[in-house]
Amino acid sequence: MQDALTTLLLSALANRTFRYWSLLPAVLLFVALTLYPLVNLVRMSVSTIEFAQGVEIWRFTPRANFAQLLADDALRPALVNTLVFVVVSVTIEMLIGLALAIAVAGLARGKTWARTAMILPILVPPVAIGSMWKLMYNYDFGIFNQALVALGAAPVNWLGSTSLALASVIVVDIWHWVPFVFLILFAAVEGLPVDLIEAARVDGATRWQIVWRIMIPLLRPAIVVAFLFRTILAFKVFDEVFLLTSGGPGTATELINLHLYKVFFEQNQLGYGALLSLAVIAAIVAFLLVAQRVTVAVRAS
Amino acid sequence: MDLMTMMRASAAALMLAGLATTPAAAQKPFADVGKQAPITILVASTPWYPAFEKVVGLYEQQTGNQIKLDTTPFGGMLEKARNAVRSGKSPYDLMFLDTQWTIEFYEGGFLAPLKEIDASFDLPKEVLSYGDSGWWNAQKRWRTPDGGKLMAYTVLGNVQLLYYRADILKQAGIAPPKTWADVLTACTKLTDPPKMYGFVARGEKGNGIRYDWHSVMLAEGGSVVKDPAAGDYTVTINSPQVKAALDLYTDLLKKCGPPNYGTLGQGDVIQLLSTGKAAMGDVVTAAFASFEDPAKSAVVGKLETVALPAGRGGASGAVVGNWNAVVPKDVPDSQKKAALAFTRWFLSYDAQRAFAQAGGIPNRSDVYTSDLAKESKLRWMPAYLETQKFARQELGYAEGAQVEQILGLRLNQAVIGEMSSGKALNTAAKEIQDLFVKNGRKTGALPPLPE
Amino acid sequence: MKRRRVAVREAAVAAPPAVRGGPAGRVLVALALFAIIGPFLWILTASFKYQIAIYSGQFPFTPTLSNYADVLFGRRSDFAGNIANSVVVAVASTLAVLIVGTLAAYSLRRFRWPAWVSAGFLGWTLLFHMVPVLTLIGPWYIAFRQLDLYDTRIALVLTHVTINLPMTVWLMSAFFREIPPEIEEAARVDGCTPLEAFLRVVLPLAIPGLIAAGILAFIFSWNEFPIALSLTSRQTATVPVAIARFAQQYETQHAQMAAASVISTIPAVLLMFLGQRFIVRGLTLGAVK
């Protein structure tokens, strides 16, 4: 078995074509499975789709769809809430995740246990997270209010007050997703070149200096990836909000993906819904570009 | 009790004895349906599902016909039903649709009218009408047997009832409320936060608040549109009666409910009643069983039910939420016939009786007037039958989902105080009217309310 | 030989810290553990309570195993089958996406591809990642139905690989960037072929990245809900679909949902441990220092 594998590895053909067959499977698979849905999405965004006699009927209506996008009253609060949600939760998650990654990597003992414990939140199915946190936030019987009352304070209307609802949802999101950032950054910290850090320590640098001047700059690629994917996932958040508040009270926790779900799915407006999802993608891209500019500016100062 | 009823009752009793001991021998089937092809049913995971599963088991035992049940989370039902019919090759032979989804499937032409599968099929006259949600008149685009085709029958019909703590009301010397104004008087007397809330109902944005508030609105003589059956979609939501209903509902929630009344969903209402923290509540019939389960409730045996109260004019209102069984049209004929055969069996008196005893909500009036109504765990039956007299279907048009979302938001905003009730109704009216105009309906508006 | 292998394996998994953390770090970790495990413990206790005890937030409470019994052995429960489905789908899709994604990431980094290929592929994967999954379900359902792959685990594996590919490629790309090209060049000078250099030199150095990417791909596949819901029926349903059945029309069966959630974390954690060992052992077997 070992010999067969070695022969295969050393075979000239495999090596000559390595460049191609290493990339091809990913490209083929991806194109096969994503081309049709994406093309379909674009086509839907400029059409109105109805059903009659069991058949789909498409009408080309780009103007009407765009007009609806501009006239959509629910869109503005959704966008604003989503932006606040993304900025606050991603920032906090990145900071906590980074700090934890470095802290856990610096543990002398129990690293594997800490690492396993840290990822428990993302192991729980999203539907269970939403239901359980809703119970914990419950006004009359939730554990937070029970603790507050036991300490002599007044119970708080976590999910029912328009000012607190979004913050409560953000807390759940942070609990849920810090492990994601942690996992990526922890792996990156473990992969840092030991000799460089050793040299700095021998030179007399303090722990803080090592972290700031050496570790974090070296972690940049991982930080970028964690930030990129965490942001995109934050824009797509659905389960937590749906189960905790359904977008209420009022429009306090109406997030863009929730609105999309209502339009595309509940109201069955496939065409406009497709356009809305393209608009969301555009918003994400715009946000990422702005974030990039901001980081460049911050680093320049 | 006459001979026929006695025989039926003993047959059913034997049947249920048979249920307990799982007999292998063939029993006399409740309805003679013959040998049929195996079918697959799309059914949601609901509190009444175990009862349905038992009844299906009975069917399989009695007739030897196979039925596969695809139990789906409720949140995924619409998705699966849509995918099934849109793909052109439905994997399901019978699908259960919640009433608000039926219009989409009727208009989309995805279904086979039941009489076209078998011209001799008819709904037994004892089956409750549930607002005729199973009939579809394509011309009028309205659910009515008048000129309409039979597309579905009700598997399970839910209405909300007024649940109240008999012990608490008795102690305070209050009679079960007959009007919504009575409810307000009673609940303000009983409410004692945080130990006890006088009255709980849904305030949650969306379907939650819309559904619960709707019965109050109907009771006060309000309506959403003028006469959709005749094609007149004039928006009447911003009328003084509706405003009175909204103000009354807000009072009920605010004065007698918990501080987070604006976010209460059905689960929260049930939680408050089950833990004994609420004296009265507006809850679905289907929740009765969980209130009687000691693992789920601290108030076993203490809750009673009456039909939803009446409004100032003396009329009551209630909205029907029912599961409609439909047959997709692109399914082989033998399976369509098999689905209909199961339907015939399911709609028989004995099957419905078995369904009721297993924990379901039967759809035949003769089961409600039988001796079953005297059983303690089925003591909600009289209130339910009473409610059927005035319960109706609402939002039965293609724009229903959108109208519900508009109302669901504006009502919630009014109730939590984000805008005045007048402004909320005016805004909702304008948005609904725009929607109807866009869809080419004949519509109009009322003069705006003072804000 | 064996001792060196063991040494390399340990070094890759639990290296002594480059910088020993101070008390501030330990306090932070303790706080974080408390905050993270707290709610999870809450779910654990809920799984042993009766529904009414959960509703009224009772503590202390009378414990019961009925929820677990109901989830595992109840009449309408196929939970064991659902776990089996989830295991098959998650393991298969994780292996597949790791192999396909890592190769692609390496290829894009090391070989000179024209800009339109590398930027195009990376950009497209990122863009696809931004598309809400809701809009993908319709086309995929129809496609798989036409191919007669509806209600199969293969369909789930393929879609999960597609969904997780962007993150895997980008993540491994970032980790490969950290490995200086000199190491590979040294190996090549020593007589390794490109393929050997990749497998024997680069990959072992990327083990932390592989573990992170693998864990994430596994977890996303294990917990994936919308696609699993639409493409499966009762016999191929995965764990999230089964758990969602407890979120019923009017109320949620919190007790059973908690029990099901707890049960579902066990195979997940087990598989992650095993997967980690498997990656480390497999890759350090032929590692050359």
PDB file of C-alpha atoms in Angstrom, chain A residues 104 110-123 179 182-183 186, chain C residues 33 36-37 215 219 268-270 272-273 276:
ATOM      1  CA  VAL A 104      -5.454  30.062  25.338  1.00  0.00           C
ATOM      2  CA  GLY A 110      -5.212  22.216  29.558  1.00  0.00           C
ATOM      3  CA  LYS A 111      -4.966  23.775  26.126  1.00  0.00           C
ATOM      4  CA  THR A 112      -6.871  21.022  24.344  1.00  0.00           C
ATOM      5  CA  TRP A 113      -9.631  21.044  26.928  1.00  0.00           C
ATOM      6  CA  ALA A 114      -9.965  24.802  26.740  1.00  0.00           C
ATOM      7  CA  ARG A 115     -10.048  24.648  22.985  1.00  0.00           C
ATOM      8  CA  THR A 116     -12.773  22.006  22.990  1.00  0.00           C
ATOM      9  CA  ALA A 117     -14.828  23.905  25.530  1.00  0.00           C
ATOM     10  CA  MET A 118     -14.492  27.100  23.547  1.00  0.00           C
ATOM     11  CA  ILE A 119     -16.162  25.681  20.478  1.00  0.00           C
ATOM     12  CA  LEU A 120     -19.232  24.282  22.230  1.00  0.00           C
ATOM     13  CA  PRO A 121     -21.536  27.170  21.230  1.00  0.00           C
ATOM     14  CA  ILE A 122     -21.191  26.566  17.518  1.00  0.00           C
ATOM     15  CA  LEU A 123     -21.889  22.889  18.079  1.00  0.00           C
ATOM     16  CA  PRO A 179     -15.805  30.347  18.890  1.00  0.00           C
ATOM     17  CA  PHE A 182     -11.331  31.885  18.101  1.00  0.00           C
ATOM     18  CA  LEU A 183     -10.888  28.668  16.167  1.00  0.00           C
ATOM     19  CA  PHE A 186      -6.030  29.997  17.560  1.00  0.00           C
TER      20      PHE A 186
ATOM     21  CA  LEU C  33     -15.137  29.616  29.801  1.00  0.00           C
ATOM     22  CA  ILE C  36     -19.497  30.095  27.173  1.00  0.00           C
ATOM     23  CA  ILE C  37     -20.192  27.051  29.236  1.00  0.00           C
ATOM     24  CA  ILE C 215     -13.650  21.555  12.376  1.00  0.00           C
ATOM     25  CA  ILE C 219     -19.694  21.888  12.239  1.00  0.00           C
ATOM     26  CA  ALA C 268     -19.919  15.805  16.967  1.00  0.00           C
ATOM     27  CA  VAL C 269     -17.292  16.218  19.680  1.00  0.00           C
ATOM     28  CA  LEU C 270     -16.193  12.586  19.335  1.00  0.00           C
ATOM     29  CA  MET C 272     -13.813  16.093  15.964  1.00  0.00           C
ATOM     30  CA  PHE C 273     -11.390  14.472  18.371  1.00  0.00           C
ATOM     31  CA  GLN C 276      -7.979  15.699  14.620  1.00  0.00           C
TER      32      GLN C 276
END
